[in-house]
Structure formats: structure tokens, C-alpha cells
Short mmCIF file of N, CA and C in Angstrom, two decimals:
data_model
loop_
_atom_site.label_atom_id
_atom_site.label_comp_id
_atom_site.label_asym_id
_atom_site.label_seq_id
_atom_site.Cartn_x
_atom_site.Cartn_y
_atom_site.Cartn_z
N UNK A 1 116.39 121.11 96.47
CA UNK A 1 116.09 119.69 96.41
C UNK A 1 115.39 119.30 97.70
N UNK A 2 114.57 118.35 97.63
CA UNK A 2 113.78 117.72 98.37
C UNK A 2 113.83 116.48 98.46
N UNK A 3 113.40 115.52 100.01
CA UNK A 3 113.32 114.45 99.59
C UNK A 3 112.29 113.54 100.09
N UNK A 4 111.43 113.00 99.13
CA UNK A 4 110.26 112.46 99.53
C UNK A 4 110.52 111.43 100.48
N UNK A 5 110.34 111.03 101.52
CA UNK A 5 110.43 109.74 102.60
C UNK A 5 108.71 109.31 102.51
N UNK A 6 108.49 108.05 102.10
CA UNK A 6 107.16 107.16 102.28
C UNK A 6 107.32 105.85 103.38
N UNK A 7 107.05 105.66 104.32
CA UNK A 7 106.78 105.04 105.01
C UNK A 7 105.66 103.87 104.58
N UNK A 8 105.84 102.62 104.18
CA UNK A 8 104.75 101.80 103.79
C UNK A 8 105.06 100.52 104.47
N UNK A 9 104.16 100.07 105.47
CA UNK A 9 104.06 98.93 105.78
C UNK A 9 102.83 98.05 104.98
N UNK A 10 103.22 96.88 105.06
CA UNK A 10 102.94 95.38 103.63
C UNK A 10 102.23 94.79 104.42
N UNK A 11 101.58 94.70 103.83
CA UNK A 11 100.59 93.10 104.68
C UNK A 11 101.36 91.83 104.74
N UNK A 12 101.28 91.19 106.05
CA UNK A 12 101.95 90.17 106.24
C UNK A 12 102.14 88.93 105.08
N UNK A 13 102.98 88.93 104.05
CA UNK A 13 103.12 87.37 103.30
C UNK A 13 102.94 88.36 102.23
N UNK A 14 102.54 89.20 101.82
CA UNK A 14 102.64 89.80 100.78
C UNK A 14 103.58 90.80 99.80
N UNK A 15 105.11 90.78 101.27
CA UNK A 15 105.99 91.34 100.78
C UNK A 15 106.84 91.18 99.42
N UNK A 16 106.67 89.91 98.91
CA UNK A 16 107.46 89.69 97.46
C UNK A 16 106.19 90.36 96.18
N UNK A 17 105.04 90.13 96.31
CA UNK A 17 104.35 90.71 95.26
C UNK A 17 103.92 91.81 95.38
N UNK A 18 104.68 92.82 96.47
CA UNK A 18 104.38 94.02 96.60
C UNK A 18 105.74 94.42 95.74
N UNK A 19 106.86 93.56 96.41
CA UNK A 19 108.63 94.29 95.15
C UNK A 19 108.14 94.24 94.00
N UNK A 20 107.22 93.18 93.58
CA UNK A 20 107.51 92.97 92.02
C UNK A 20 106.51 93.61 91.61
N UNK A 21 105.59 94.37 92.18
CA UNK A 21 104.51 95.54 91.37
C UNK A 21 105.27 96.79 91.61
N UNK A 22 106.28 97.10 92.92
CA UNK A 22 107.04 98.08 92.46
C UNK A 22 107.82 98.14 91.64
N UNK A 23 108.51 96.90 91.10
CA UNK A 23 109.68 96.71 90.38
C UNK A 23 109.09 97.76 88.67
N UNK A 24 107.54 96.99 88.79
CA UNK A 24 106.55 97.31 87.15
C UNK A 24 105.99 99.28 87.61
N UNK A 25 106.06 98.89 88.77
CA UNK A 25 105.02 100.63 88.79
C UNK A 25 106.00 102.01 88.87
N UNK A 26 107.17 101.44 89.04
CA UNK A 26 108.35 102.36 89.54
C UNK A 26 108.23 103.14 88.24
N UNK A 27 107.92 102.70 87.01
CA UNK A 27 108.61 103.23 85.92
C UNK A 27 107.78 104.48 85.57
N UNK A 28 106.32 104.67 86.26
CA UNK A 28 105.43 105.46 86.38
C UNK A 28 105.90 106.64 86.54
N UNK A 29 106.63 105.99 88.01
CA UNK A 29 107.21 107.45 88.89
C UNK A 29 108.58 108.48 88.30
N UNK A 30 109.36 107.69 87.64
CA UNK A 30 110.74 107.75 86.74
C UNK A 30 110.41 108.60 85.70
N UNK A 31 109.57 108.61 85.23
CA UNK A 31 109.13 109.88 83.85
C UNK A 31 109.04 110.56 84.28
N UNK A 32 108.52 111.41 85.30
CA UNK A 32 108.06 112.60 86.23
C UNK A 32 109.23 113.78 86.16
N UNK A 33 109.13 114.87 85.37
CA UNK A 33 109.75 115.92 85.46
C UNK A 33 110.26 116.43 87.02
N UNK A 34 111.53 116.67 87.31
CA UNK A 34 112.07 117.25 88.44
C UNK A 34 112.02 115.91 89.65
N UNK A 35 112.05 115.12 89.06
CA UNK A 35 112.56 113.63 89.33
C UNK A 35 114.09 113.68 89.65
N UNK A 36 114.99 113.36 90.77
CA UNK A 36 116.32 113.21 90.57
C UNK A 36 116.79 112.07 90.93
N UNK A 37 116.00 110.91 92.02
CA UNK A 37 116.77 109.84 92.11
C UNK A 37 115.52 109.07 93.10
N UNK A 38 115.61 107.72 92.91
CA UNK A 38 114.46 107.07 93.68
C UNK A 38 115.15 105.41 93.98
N UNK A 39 114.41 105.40 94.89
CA UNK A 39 114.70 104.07 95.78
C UNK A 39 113.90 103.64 96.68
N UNK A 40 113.86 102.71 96.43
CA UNK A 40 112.96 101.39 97.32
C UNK A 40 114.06 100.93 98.70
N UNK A 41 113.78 100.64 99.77
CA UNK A 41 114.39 99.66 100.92
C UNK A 41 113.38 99.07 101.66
N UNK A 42 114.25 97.97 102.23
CA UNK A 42 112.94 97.00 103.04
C UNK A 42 113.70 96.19 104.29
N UNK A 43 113.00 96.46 105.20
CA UNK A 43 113.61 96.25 106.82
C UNK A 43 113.85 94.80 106.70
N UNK A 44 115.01 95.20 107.25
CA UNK A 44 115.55 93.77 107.53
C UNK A 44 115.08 92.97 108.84
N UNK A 45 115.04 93.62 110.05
CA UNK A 45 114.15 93.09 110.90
C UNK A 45 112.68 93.40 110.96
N UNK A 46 112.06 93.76 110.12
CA UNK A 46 111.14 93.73 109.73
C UNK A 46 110.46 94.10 108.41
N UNK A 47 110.61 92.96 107.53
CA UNK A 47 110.52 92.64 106.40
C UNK A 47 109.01 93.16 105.36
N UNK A 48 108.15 93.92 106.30
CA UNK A 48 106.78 94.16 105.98
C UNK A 48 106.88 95.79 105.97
N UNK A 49 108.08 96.28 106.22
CA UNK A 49 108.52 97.67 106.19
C UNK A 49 109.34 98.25 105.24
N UNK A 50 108.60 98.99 104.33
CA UNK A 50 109.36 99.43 103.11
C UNK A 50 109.60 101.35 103.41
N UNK A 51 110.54 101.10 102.71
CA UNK A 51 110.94 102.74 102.84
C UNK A 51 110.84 103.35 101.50
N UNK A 52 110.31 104.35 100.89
CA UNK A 52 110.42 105.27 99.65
C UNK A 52 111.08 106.17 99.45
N UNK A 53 112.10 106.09 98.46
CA UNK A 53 113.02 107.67 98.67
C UNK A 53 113.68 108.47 97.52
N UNK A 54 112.62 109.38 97.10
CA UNK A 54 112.66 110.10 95.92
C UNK A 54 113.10 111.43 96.33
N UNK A 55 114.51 112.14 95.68
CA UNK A 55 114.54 113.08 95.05
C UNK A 55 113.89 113.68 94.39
N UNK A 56 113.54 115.00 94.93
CA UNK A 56 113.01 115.85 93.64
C UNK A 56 113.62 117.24 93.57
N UNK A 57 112.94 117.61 92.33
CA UNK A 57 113.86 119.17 92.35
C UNK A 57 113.23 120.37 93.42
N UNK A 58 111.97 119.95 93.60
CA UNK A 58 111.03 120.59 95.05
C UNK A 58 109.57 120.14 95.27
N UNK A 59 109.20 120.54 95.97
CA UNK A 59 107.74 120.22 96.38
C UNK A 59 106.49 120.05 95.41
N UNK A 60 106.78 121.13 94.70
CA UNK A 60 105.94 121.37 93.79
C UNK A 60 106.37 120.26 92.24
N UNK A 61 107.32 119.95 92.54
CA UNK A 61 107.75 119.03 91.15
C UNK A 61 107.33 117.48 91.75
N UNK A 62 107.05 117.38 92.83
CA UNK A 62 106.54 116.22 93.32
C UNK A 62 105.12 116.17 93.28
N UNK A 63 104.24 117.18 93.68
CA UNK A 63 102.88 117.90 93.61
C UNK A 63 101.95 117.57 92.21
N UNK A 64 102.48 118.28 91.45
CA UNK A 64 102.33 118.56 90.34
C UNK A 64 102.94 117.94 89.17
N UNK A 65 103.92 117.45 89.28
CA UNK A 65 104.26 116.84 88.05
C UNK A 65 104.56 114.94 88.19
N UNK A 66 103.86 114.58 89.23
CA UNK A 66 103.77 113.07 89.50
C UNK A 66 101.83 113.41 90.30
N UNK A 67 101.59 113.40 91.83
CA UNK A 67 101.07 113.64 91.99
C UNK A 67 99.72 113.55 91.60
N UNK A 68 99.58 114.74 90.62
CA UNK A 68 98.37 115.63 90.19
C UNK A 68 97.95 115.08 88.76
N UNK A 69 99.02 114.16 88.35
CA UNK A 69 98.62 113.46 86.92
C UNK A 69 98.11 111.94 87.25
N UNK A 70 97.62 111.34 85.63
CA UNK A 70 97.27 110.10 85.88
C UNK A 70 97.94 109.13 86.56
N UNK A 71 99.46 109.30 86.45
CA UNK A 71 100.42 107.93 86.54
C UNK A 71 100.25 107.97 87.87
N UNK A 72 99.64 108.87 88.94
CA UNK A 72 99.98 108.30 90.53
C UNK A 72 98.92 107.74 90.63
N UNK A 73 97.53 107.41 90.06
CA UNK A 73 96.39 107.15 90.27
C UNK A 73 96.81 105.85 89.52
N UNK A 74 97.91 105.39 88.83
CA UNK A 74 98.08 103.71 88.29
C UNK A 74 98.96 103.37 88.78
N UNK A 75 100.29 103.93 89.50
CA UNK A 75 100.76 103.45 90.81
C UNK A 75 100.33 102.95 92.18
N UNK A 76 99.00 103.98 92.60
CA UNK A 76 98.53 103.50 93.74
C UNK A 76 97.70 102.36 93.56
N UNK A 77 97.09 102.42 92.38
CA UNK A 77 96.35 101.43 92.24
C UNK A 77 97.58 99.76 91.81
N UNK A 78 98.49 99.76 91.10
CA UNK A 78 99.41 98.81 91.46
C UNK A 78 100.07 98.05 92.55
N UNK A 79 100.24 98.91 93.93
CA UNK A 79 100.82 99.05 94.70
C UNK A 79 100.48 98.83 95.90
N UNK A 80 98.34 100.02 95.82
CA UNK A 80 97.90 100.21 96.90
C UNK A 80 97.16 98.63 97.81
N UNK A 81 96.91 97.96 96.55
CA UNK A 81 96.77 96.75 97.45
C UNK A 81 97.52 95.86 98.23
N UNK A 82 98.66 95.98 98.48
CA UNK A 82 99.54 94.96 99.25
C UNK A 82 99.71 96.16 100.86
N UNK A 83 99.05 97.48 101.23
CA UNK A 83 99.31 98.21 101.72
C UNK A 83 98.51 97.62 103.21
N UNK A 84 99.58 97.18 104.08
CA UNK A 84 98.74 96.94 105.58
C UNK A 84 97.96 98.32 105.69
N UNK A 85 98.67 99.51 105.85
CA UNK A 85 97.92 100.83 106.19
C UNK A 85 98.02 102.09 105.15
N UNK A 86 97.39 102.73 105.08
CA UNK A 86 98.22 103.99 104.69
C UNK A 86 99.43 104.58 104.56
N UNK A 87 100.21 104.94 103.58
CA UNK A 87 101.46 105.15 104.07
C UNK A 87 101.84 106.44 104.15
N UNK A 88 102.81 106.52 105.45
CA UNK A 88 103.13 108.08 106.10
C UNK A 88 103.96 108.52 104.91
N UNK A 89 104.17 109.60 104.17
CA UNK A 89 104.57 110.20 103.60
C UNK A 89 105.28 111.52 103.87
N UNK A 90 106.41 112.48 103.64
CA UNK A 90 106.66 113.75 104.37
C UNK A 90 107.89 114.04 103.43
N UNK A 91 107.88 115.03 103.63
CA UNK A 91 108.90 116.20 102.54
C UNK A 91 110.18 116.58 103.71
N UNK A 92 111.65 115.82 103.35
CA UNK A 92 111.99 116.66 104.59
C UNK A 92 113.71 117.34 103.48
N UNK A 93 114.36 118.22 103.72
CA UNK A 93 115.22 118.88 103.21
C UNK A 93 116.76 118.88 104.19
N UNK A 94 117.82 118.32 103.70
CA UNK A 94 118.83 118.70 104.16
C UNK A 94 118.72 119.96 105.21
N UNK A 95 120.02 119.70 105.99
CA UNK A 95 120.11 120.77 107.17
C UNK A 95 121.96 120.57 106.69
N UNK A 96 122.44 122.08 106.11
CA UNK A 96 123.08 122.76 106.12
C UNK A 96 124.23 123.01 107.25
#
């Protein structure tokens, strides 16, 4: 198991119609084979800071079976406009 961490900061004032296109685009991500659990958070002292946090069954089930198909290309496009920057993204795995 793996777990996706996305780092997305919001353009200022745009934080409520960024929840409610995730609330609609999430469901994109939820079909995705080797999918195990996903979640949204959003800073409390700083409210323009969202966190992403998907389970998957590995790298390659994130890659390839979200990723590499249409539905991430109608997520980003849902989503990608409320995006102050790019968002940092990274694969990191339990420590044992």
C-alpha cells in the first residue's frame, strides 16, 4: 500500500467552489481500480491549503489505473482551475 499526499494550495476566495467541484469530481477518482481510501482536508490556519489523501494498492494502481485514463484529465480540468499553483504531489509508504 501506498499513499498518495497532494499538496494543493486555492486561490484566495475561491476555497468553497473549489470543495464543491471536489465534492462532484471525487467520484472520478473513487472508480479507479486499487483505490483503498481517499480524503480531502483543509488548513485551518490556512484555509487556501488543501491536503489529498488516497490510498492505493501501489504506485502503479495510481499510475495507470486513475492517472493514465480519461477521468484524471476531467478531474483536473474540474478542479484545476481554483489551483493558486501546481500541486506538490508524492508517493510516500509506511515505515515499519
Amino acid at each position: 500500500m501506498v499513499l498518495e499526499v497532494a499538496e494543493i494550495k486555492v486561490t484566495p476566495g475561491k476555497e468553497d467552489a473549489f470543495k464543491e467541484a471536489y465534492r462532484t469530481a471525487r467520484e472520478l477518482v473513487k472508480v479507479s481500480p486499487g483505490l483503498r481510501s481517499m480524503r480531502m482536508t483543509q488548513g485551518v490556519e490556512s484555509p487556501g491549503r488543501f491536503v489529498l489523501l488516497i490510498e492505493w494498492d501501489s504506485v502503479e494502481a495510481h499510475e495507470q489505473g486513475f492517472r493514465e485514463t480519461d477521468r484524471f484529465g476531467k478531474w483536473r480540468e474540474a478542479i484545476g482551475p481554483f489551483f493558486a499553483a501546481p500541486p506538490f504531489v508524492e508517493h510516500v509508504a509506511d515505515v515499519d
